Structures are given as structure tokens and as C-alpha cells.
Short mmCIF file of C-alpha atoms and ligand atoms in Angstrom, two decimals:
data_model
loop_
_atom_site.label_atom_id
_atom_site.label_comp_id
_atom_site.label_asym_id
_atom_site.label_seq_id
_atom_site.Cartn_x
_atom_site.Cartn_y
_atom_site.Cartn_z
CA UNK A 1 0.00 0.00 0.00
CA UNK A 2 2.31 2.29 0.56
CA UNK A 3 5.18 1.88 -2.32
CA UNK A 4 4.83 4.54 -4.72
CA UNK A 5 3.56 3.90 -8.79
CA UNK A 6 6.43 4.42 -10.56
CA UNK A 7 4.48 6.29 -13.45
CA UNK A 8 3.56 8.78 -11.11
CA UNK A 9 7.22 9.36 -9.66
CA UNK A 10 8.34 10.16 -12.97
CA UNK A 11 5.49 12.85 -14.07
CA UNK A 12 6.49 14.49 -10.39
CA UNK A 13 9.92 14.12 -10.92
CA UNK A 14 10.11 15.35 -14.37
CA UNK A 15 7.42 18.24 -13.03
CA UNK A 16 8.70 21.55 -14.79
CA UNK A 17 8.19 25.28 -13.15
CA UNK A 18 5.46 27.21 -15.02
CA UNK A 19 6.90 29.95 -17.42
CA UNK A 20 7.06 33.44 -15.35
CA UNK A 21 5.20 35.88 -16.80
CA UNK A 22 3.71 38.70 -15.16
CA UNK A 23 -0.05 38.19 -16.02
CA UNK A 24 -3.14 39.63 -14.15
CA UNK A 25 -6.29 37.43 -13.53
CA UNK A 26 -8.44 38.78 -15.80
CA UNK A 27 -8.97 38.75 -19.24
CA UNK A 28 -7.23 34.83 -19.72
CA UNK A 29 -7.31 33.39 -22.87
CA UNK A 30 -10.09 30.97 -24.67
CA UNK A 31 -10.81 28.04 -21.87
CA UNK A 32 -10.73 24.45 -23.08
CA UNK A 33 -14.11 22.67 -22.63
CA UNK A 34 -15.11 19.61 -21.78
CA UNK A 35 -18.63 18.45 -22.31
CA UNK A 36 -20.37 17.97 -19.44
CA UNK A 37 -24.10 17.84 -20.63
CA UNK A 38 -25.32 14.20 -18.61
CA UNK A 39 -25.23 10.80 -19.31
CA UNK A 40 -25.91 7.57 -18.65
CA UNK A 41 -24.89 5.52 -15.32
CA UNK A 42 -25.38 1.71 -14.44
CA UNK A 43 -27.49 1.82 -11.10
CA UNK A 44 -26.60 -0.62 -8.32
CA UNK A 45 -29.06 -3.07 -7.82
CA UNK A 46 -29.29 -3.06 -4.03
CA UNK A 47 -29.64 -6.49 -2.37
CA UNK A 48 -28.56 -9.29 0.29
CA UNK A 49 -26.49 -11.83 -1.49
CA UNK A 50 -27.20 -15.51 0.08
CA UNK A 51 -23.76 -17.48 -0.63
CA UNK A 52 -25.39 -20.16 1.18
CA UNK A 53 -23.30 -22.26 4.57
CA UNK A 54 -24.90 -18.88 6.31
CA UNK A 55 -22.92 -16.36 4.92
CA UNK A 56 -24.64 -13.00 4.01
CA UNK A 57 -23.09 -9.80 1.80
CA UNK A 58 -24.93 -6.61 1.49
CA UNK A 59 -24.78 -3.13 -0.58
CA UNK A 60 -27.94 -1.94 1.29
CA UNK A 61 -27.01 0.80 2.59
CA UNK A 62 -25.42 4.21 2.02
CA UNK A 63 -22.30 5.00 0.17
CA UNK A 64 -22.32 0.94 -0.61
CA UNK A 65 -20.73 -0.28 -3.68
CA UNK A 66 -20.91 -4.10 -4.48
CA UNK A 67 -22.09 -5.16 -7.97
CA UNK A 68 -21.77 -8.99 -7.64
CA UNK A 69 -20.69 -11.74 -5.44
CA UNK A 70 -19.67 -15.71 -6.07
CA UNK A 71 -18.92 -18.12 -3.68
CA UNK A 72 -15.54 -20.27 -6.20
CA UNK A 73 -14.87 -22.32 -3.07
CA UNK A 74 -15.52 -23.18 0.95
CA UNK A 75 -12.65 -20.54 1.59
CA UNK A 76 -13.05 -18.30 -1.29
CA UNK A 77 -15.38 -15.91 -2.17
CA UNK A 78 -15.28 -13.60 -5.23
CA UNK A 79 -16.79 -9.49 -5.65
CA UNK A 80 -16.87 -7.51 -8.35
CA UNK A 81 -16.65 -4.11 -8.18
CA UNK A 82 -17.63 -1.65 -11.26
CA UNK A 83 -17.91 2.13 -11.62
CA UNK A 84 -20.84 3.56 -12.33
CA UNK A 85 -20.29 4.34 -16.07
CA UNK A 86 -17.18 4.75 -18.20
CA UNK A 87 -14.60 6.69 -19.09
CA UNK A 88 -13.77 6.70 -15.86
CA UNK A 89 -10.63 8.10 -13.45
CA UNK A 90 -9.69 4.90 -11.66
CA UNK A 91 -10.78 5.72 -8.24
CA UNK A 92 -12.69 2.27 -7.62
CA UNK A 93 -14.80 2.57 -4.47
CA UNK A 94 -16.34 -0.43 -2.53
CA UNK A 95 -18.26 -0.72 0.51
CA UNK A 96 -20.25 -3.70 1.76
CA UNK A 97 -21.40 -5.56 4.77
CA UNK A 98 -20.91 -8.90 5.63
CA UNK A 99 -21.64 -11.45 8.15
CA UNK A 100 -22.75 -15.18 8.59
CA UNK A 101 -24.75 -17.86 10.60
CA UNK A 102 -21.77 -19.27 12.56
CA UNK A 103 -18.29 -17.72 12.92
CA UNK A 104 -16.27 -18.35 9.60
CA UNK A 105 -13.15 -17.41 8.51
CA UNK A 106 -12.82 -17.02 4.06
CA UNK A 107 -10.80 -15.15 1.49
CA UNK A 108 -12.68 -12.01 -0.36
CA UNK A 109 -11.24 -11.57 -3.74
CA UNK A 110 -11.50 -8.25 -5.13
CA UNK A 111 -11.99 -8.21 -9.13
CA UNK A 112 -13.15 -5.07 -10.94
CA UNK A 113 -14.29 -3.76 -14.63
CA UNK A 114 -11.97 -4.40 -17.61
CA UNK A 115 -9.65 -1.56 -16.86
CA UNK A 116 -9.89 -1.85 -13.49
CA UNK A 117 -7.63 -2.21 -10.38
CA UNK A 118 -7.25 -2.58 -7.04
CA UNK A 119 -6.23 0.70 -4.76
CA UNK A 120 -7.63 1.21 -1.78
CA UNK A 121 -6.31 -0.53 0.92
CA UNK A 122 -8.96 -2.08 2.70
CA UNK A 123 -10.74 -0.68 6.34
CA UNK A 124 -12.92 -2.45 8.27
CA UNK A 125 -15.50 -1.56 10.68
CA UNK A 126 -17.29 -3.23 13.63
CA UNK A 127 -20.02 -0.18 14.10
CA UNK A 128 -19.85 1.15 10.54
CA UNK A 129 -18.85 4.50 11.85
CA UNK A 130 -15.12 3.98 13.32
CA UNK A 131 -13.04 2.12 10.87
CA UNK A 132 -9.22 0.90 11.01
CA UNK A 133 -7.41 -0.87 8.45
CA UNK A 134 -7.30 -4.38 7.99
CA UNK A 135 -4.05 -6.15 9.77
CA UNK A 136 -1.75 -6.07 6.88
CA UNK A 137 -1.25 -10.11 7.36
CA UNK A 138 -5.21 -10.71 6.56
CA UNK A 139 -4.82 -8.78 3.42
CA UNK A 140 -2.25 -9.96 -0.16
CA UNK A 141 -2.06 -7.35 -2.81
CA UNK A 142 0.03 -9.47 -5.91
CA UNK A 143 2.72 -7.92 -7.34
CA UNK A 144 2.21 -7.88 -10.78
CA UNK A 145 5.33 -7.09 -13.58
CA UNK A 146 3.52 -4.20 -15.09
CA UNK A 147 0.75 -1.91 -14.51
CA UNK A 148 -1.42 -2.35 -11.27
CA UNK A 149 -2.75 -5.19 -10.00
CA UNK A 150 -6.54 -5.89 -10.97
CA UNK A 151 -7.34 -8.35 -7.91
CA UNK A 152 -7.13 -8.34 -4.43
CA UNK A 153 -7.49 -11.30 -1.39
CA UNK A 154 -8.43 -10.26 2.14
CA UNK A 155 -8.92 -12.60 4.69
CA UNK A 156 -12.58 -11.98 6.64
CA UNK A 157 -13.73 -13.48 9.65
CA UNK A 158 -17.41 -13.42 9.93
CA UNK A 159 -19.87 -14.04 12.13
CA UNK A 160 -23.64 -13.08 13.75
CA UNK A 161 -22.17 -9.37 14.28
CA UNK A 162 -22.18 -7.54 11.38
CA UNK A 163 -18.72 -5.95 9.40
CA UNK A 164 -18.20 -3.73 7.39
CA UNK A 165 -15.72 -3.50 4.84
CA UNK A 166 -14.80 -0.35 2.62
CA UNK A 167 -12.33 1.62 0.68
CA UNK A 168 -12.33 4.41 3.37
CA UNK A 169 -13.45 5.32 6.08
CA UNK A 170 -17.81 5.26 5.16
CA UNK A 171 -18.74 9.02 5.38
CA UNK A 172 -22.24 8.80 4.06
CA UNK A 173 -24.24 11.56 3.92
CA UNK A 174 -25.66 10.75 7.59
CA UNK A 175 -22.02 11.24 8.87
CA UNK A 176 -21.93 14.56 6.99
CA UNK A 177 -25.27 15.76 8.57
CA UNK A 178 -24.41 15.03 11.82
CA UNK A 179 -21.51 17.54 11.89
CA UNK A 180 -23.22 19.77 10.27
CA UNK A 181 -25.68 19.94 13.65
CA UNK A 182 -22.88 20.37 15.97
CA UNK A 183 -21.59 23.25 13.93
CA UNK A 184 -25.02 24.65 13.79
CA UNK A 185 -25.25 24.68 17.65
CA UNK A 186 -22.85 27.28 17.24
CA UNK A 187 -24.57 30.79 17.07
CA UNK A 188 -21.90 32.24 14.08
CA UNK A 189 -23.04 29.39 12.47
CA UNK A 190 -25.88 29.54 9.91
CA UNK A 191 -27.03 26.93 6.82
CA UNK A 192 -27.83 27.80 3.59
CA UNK A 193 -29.51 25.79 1.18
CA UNK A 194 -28.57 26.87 -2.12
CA UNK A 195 -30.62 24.27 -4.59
CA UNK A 196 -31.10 20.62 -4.72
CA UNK A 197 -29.19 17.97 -6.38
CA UNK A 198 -30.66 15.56 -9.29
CA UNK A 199 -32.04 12.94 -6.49
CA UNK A 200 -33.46 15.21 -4.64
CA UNK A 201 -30.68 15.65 -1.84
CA UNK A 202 -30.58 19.21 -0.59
CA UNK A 203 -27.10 21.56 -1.38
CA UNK A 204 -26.31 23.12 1.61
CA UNK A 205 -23.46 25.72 2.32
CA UNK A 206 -22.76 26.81 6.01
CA UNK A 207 -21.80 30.63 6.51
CA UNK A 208 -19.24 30.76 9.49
CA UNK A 209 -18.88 34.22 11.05
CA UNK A 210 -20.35 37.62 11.57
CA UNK A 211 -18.47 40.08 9.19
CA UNK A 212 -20.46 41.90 6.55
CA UNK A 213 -19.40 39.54 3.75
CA UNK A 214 -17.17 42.28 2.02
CA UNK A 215 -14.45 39.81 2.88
CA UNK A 216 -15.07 35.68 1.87
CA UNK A 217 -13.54 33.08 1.70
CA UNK A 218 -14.91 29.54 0.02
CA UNK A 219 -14.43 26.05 0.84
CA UNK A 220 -15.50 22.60 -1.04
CA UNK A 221 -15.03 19.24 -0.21
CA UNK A 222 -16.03 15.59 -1.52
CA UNK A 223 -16.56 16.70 -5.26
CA UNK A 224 -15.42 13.11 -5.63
CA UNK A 225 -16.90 10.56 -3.13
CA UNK A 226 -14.16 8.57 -2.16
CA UNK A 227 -11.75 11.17 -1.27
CA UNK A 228 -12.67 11.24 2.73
CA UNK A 229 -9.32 11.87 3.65
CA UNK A 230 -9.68 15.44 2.05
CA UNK A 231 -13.08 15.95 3.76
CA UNK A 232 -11.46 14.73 6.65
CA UNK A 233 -8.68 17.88 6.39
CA UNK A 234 -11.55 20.59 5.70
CA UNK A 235 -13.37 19.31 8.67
CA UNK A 236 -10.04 20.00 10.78
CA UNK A 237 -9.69 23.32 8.93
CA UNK A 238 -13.05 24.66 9.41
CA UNK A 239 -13.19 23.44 13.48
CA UNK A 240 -10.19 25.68 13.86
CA UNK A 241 -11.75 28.58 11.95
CA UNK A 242 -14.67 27.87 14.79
CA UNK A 243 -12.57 27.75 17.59
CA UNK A 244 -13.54 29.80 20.67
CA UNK A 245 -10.31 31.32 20.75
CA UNK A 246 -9.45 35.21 20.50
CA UNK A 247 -7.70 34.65 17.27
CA UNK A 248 -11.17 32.45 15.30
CA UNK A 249 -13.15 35.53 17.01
CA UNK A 250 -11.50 38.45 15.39
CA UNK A 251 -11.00 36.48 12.48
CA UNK A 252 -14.77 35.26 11.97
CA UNK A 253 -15.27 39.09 12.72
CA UNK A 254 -13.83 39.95 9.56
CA UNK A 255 -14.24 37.22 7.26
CA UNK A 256 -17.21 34.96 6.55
CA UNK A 257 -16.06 31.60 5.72
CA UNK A 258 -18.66 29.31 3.52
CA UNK A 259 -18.72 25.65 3.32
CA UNK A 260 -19.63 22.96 0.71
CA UNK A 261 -18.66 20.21 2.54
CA UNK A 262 -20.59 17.88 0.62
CA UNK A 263 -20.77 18.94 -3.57
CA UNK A 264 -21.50 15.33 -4.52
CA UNK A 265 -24.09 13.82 -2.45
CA UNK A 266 -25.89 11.59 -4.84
CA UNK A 267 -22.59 10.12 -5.50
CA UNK A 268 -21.13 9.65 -2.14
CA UNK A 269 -25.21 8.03 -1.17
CA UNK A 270 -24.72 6.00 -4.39
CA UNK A 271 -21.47 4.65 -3.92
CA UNK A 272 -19.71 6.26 -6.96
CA UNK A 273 -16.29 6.04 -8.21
CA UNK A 274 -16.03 9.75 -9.12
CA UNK A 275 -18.96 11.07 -10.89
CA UNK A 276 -22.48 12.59 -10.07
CA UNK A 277 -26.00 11.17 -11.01
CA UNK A 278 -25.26 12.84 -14.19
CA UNK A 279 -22.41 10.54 -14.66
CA UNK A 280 -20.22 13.30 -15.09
CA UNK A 281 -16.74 14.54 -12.99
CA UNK A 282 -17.69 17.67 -11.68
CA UNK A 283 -14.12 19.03 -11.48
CA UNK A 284 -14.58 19.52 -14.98
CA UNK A 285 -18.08 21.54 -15.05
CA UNK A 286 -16.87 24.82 -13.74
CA UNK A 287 -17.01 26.60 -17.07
CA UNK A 288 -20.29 24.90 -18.27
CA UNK A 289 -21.98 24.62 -15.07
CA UNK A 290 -24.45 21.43 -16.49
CA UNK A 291 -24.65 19.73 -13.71
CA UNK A 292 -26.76 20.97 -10.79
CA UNK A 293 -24.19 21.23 -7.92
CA UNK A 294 -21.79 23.41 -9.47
CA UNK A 295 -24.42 25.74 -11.44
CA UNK A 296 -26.03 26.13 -7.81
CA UNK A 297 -22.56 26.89 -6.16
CA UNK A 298 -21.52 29.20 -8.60
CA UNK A 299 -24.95 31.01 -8.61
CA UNK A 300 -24.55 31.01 -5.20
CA UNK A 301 -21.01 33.00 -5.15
CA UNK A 302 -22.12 35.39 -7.80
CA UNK A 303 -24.79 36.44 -6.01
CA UNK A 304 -22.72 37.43 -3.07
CA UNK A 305 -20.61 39.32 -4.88
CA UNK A 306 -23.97 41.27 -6.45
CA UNK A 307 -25.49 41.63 -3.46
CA UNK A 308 -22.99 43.22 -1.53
CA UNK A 309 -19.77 43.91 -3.36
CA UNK A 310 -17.59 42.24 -1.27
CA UNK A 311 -15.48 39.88 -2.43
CA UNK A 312 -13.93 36.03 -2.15
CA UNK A 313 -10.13 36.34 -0.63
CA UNK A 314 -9.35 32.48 -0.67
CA UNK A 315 -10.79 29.64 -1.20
CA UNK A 316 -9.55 25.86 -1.28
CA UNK A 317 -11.15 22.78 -2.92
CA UNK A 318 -10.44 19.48 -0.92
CA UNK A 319 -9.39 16.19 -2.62
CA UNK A 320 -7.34 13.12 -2.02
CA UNK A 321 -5.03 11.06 -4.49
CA UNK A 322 -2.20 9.44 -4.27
CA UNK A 323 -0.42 11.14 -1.98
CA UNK A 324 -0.25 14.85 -1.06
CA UNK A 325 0.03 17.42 -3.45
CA UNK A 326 -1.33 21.09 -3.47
CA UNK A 327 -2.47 22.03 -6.83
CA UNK A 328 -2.15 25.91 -7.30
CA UNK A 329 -2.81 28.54 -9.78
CA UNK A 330 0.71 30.03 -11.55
CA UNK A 331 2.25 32.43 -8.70
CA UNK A 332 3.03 35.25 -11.15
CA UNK A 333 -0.83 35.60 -11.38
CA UNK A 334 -2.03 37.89 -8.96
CA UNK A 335 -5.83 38.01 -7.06
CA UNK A 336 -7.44 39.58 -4.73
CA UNK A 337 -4.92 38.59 -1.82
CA UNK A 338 -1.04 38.13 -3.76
CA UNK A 339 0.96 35.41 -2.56
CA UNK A 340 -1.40 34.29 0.01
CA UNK A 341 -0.96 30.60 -1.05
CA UNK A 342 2.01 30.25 -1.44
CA UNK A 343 2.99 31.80 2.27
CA UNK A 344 0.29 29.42 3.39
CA UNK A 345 1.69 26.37 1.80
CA UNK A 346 4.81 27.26 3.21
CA UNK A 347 4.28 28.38 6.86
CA UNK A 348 1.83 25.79 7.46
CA UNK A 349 3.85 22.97 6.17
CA UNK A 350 6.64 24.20 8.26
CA UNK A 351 4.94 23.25 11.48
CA UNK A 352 4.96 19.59 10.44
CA UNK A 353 8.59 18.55 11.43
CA UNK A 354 10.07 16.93 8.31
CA UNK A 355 7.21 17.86 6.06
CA UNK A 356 7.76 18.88 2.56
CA UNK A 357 5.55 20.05 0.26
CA UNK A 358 4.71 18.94 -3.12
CA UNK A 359 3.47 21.98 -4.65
CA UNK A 360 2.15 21.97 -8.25
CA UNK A 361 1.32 25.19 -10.01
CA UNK A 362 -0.50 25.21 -13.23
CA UNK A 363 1.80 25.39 -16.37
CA UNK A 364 -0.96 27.90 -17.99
CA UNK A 365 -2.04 31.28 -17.23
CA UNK A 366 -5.50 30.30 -18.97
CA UNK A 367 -8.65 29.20 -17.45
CA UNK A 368 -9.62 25.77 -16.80
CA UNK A 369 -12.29 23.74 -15.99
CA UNK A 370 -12.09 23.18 -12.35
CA UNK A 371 -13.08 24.70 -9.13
CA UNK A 372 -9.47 25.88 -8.44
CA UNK A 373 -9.48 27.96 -11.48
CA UNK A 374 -13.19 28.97 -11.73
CA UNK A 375 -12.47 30.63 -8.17
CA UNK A 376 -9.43 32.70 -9.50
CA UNK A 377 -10.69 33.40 -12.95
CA UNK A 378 -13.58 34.08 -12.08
CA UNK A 379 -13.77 35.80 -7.87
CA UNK A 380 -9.97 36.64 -7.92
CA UNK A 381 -9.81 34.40 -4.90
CA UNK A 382 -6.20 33.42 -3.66
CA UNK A 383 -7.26 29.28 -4.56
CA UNK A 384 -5.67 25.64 -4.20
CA UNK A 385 -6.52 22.30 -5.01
CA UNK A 386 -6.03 20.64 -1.27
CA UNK A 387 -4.37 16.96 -2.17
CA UNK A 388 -4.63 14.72 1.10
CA UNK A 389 -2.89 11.09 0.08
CA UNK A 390 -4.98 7.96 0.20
CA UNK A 391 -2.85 6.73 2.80
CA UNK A 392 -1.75 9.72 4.75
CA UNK A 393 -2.51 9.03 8.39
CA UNK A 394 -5.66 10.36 9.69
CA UNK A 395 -3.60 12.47 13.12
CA UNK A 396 -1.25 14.49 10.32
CA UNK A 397 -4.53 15.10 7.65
CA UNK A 398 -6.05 16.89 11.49
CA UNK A 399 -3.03 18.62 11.55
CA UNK A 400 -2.46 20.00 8.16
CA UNK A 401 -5.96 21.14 8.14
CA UNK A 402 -5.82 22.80 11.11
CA UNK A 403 -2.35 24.50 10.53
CA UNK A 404 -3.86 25.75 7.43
CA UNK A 405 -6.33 27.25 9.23
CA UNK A 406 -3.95 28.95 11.99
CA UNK A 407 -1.66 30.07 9.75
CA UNK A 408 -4.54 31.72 7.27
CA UNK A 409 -5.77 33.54 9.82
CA UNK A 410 -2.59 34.63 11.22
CA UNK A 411 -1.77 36.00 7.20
CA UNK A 412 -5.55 37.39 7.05
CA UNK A 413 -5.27 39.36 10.03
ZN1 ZN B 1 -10.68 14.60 -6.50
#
């Protein structure tokens, strides 16, 4: 799990400095589109799976993602896991239930769509709320001579008491809801729905502070549903922006922070891969605005800007990949805050003993079709792309968040 693909070592090693040109944000050249009108996806039939000698598998409930299941053997069982429409970035989610009659102990094997593979390394839960990973000895990834390999093995002991097993930790939309409350109990701390998604699902932002909104900052998370450990560092970042502390109360006193800590909830409930209902990335929509989430988000930021003529300082997008990476916008480009990201970056990486940054700038000065860039192009907002790694351990994602948020408010004073 944790060696390194040697593809991606080489595009970060041979990772080349953007040309330095001194360009303002606005007026950027003709943006490259991507269609994003919607399409197609397979839906997950939802059901128990009876493997018969007692043992049970379910995708029935949500985030789940389990499209089949064969018993090959007395010790061997066999899932397939497949995304929920194709092209596809190979982010392939799973999360499923088990448990049996009698204790038993079996072998899962992981197998996935045609150009599919195995990467998340497997955690397992007892509550379905507090997972851990699997003990490394219970779980055989093979080494394969090229590429990744496309199967897995993980040794499960079932019984009566139900387990859960997923690609990350499960945060449903339940989980996301909940901490949404305990902010709310909070009396800075207001909700905003700002539309509702293709199922139905509400989109709700959260305004943090009491300033008069000429000063705001924007922050999105889970645009992709697998990527809870970058949820996991804006949920550090924004309880430090909340904290009853002298510093949070001046700050929230000047700056209104709003949260999107949820842009894809039909696709986390779903179980998705990476897309929407609309079967379609929404990192790539922020120039069209098709899809509901983003048209509703960007609506949403225009109108603050009309309504009051304040204006967004900073604002960062959480992910998670590989590893960590911070994906930001060419430094020679300047918004409404210069070199705020890169100070960030840099002081609050500091605090981390050890810790260095990979920081990727974009090679263009032209629009794009994410978040990151929409928020520059478009707000002049100071923005990054916040990379958590698949792997990173949950106590340092707490920290960068919440260093991030210390040292913002120290360089937002
Ligand atoms: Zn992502």
C-alpha cells in the first residue's frame, strides 16, 4: 500500500516550473471545454447476497458499492466491483457488509471492470462509523510485472455481528449531517440551502462568522466521493476557523467563511467512483456549469458578490489522491490577496517537522475547468486544489488542516 507507482514518480519528478510571466487574472485566454451535458450511469441493484453455509453480503445501505458476489470455493469468495459508467478516473470505491450464521473465517477476492484495479487498501469496521485498516497479514495485494494489480485477497472473519468492509473510512451523507448539527449549535453558524441535487438531496453551504461579507472566503469538499481523507482535512480546517479562541473571534469578525462540505451527495449516497447522477466529474463543469451542484454553487457565489460587493479572498477545494500534493494557480498571477498561497503552503507545512511540500502550479495562465481555477478566474480568490494522500494518516490530515487554518488567519489578520 504504501510503495509509490512508478508512473507517477516520474510525471512528479520530471514536473517543470510554469513559465514566469507577469499576467493579471483577468482577461485569460479561450478556456478548453469539456462536455459535461449528462449521461448515462449503471445503477446498483441493491440487495442481500445468500452465498449459502450462512454467509450474508450486502450493498444496502449508504455510500455501498458491491455489484456482484460468487462463492468459487468453501474458503473463497469472489466481488466484483464496477464504476458507475465509463470513461472513468480509476478511483474504484467499494463498501459492503458482511456477516454469517456461525463464525467463519474465508478469502474475499476483489476483481473489478476491464480496466480496473485494485487501490484502496482495505478498512474495516465493527459499528460502521469507526473504521481501522485491515491487519496487513489478513490482506495480499500481488505484485504484478507491469501496470497495477486488478485483484485483491483479504482474509474476513465473519460471524452473527455484522462488518463492514470499505475503501475508506464510510462518510455517508448521515455522517456529513451530523456535523453539520454540531456546527449549527454554534450561534456564528448559519445553513444555507442553495438548490437541490438531481435525487433530490438538498445543497447546503454553512456561513461561518459575523463580518459583513465584504471579505469571503470559500471552501468545497467531496466533489469526488471517495476522497474522505480530504473531507477529513476541511473538517479539521473549518473546526479551527470555529474555535472559541481570541484569534477564530477576530478572524470570523472579519471574514465569513462558507462551506460545501458535501458537492456530490448523490454520488457519495450512491457509492460512486467519481462522478455525479449525471455521470459526469464535476471538477470539470466549472465553465459549463451542467450539472446541478456546481451551477447552484456558482450562482450562489455570484450572487454574493452582487449583493454586496464584497469579495472572495481564498478559497480551497479538498481532494485526495495518491499522496499529497497542493495544486495551485501560476504564482506570477495575482488576485485579490497576492501570494497568500504560497505563504500558506509554506508556513503551514513548516509546522509539520520533516514535512515537505509537493506543490504543483499550473503550467498555464489560462482558465480551466475546475473549481481551483473557476475561483481565481472568475472571484480573484487566492485558490488551491487541497491533495490529502490515500494513505496519509488520519492524526497528520487533522493537523495539516488545522495549521492551514492557523496560519490563514494569522496571514488574514
Ligand atoms: Zn478529487
Amino acid at each position: 500500500m504504501k510503495s509509490l507507482n512508478p508512473l507517477l514518480l516520474a510525471l512528479i519528478l520530471s514536473f517543470i516550473f510554469s513559465c514566469k510571466s507577469a499576467v493579471k487574472w483577468e482577461g485569460q485566454g479561450p478556456i478548453q471545454i469539456i462536455p459535461t451535458e449528462s449521461k448515462p450511469i449503471q445503477i446498483q441493484e441493491k440487495k442481500v447476497f445468500d452465498l449459502d453455509k450462512g454467509v450474508y453480503f450486502s450493498n444496502q445501505f449508504e455510500g455501498a458499492r458491491l455489484n456482484d458476489v460468487t462463492r468459487i470455493n468453501d474458503t473463497l469468495v469472489a466481488i466484483t466491483i464496477l464504476p458507475e459508467n465509463e470513461p472513468i478516473n480509476p478511483s474504484p470505491w467499494y463498501a459492503f457488509k458482511i456477516w454469517s450464521e456461525s463464525p467463519q473465517t474465508f478469502w474475499v477476492k476483489f476483481t473489478y471492470s476491464e480496466k480496473g484495479f485494485h487501490r484502496y487498501y482495505p478498512k474495516i469496521s465493527q459499528d460502521g462509523y469507526q473504521y481501522a485498516n485491515a491487519d496487513s497479514v489478513d490482506f495480499v495485494l500481488p505484485i504484478v510485472a507491469e501496470g497495477r494489480p486488478t485483484e485483491a485477497y483479504l482474509i474476513v472473519r465473519s460471524s452473527s455481528d455484522t462488518l463492514w468492509i470499505a475503501a475508506q473510512d464510510l462518510v455517508g451523507t448521515q455522517h456529513v449531517t451530523d456535523w453539520k448539527a454540531d456546527l449549527l449549535n454554534l450561534d456564528f453558524v448559519e445553513r444555507i440551502t442553495i438548490g437541490k441535487s438531481t435525487d433530490g438531496r438538498d445543497l447546503e453551504v454553512l456561513k461561518i462568522g459575523s463580518s459583513d461579507d465584504q471579505k469571503m472566503l470559500m471552501v468545497i469538499s467531496m466533489q469526488h466521493p471517495p476522497e474522505v481523507p480530504g473531507y477529513l482535512a476541511m473538517k479539521a480546517f473549518v473546526e479551527t476557523i470555529c474555535e472559541d479562541s481570541p484569534e477564530a473571534r477576530k478572524f470570523r469578525s472579519t471574514y465569513n467563511l462558507y462551506v460545501m462540505p458535501q458537492m456530490n451527495p448523490d454520488g457519495v449516497s450512491n457509492g460512486h467512483w467519481r462522478h455525479n447522477v449525471g455521470g459526469i466529474d464535476l471538477n470539470r463543469d466549472w465553465v459549463n456549469f451542467n450539472q446541478p451542484e456546481t451551477k447552484a454553487l456558482s450562482a450562489f457565489m455570484e450572487k454574493k458578490v452582487a449583493e454586496n460587493g464584497g469579495k472572495f479572498i481564498f478559497a480551497a477545494d479538498f481532494h485526495a489522491t495518491w499522496e499529497d500534493i497542493f495544486y495551485t494557480i501560476n504564482p506570477d498571477l495575482e488576485g485579490n490577496s497576492p501570494g497568500l498561497i504560497p505563504k500558506l503552503i509554506k508556513r503551514s507545512s513548516k509546522r509539520i517537522p520533516g514535512y515537505d511540500p509537493n506543490i504543483r502550479p499550473t503550467e498555464t495562465n489560462e482558465r480551466s475547468v475546475t473549481s481551483n481555477s473557476y475561483f481565481f478566474f472568475v472571484h480573484g480568490a487566492e485558490s488551491m486544489t487541497f491533495e490529502v494522500g490515500d494513505n496519509t494518516p488520519r492524526e497528520l490530515i487533522r493537523k495539516k488542516g488545522e495549521f492551514t487554518a492557523r496560519e490563514l488567519m494569522r496571514l488574514l489578520k
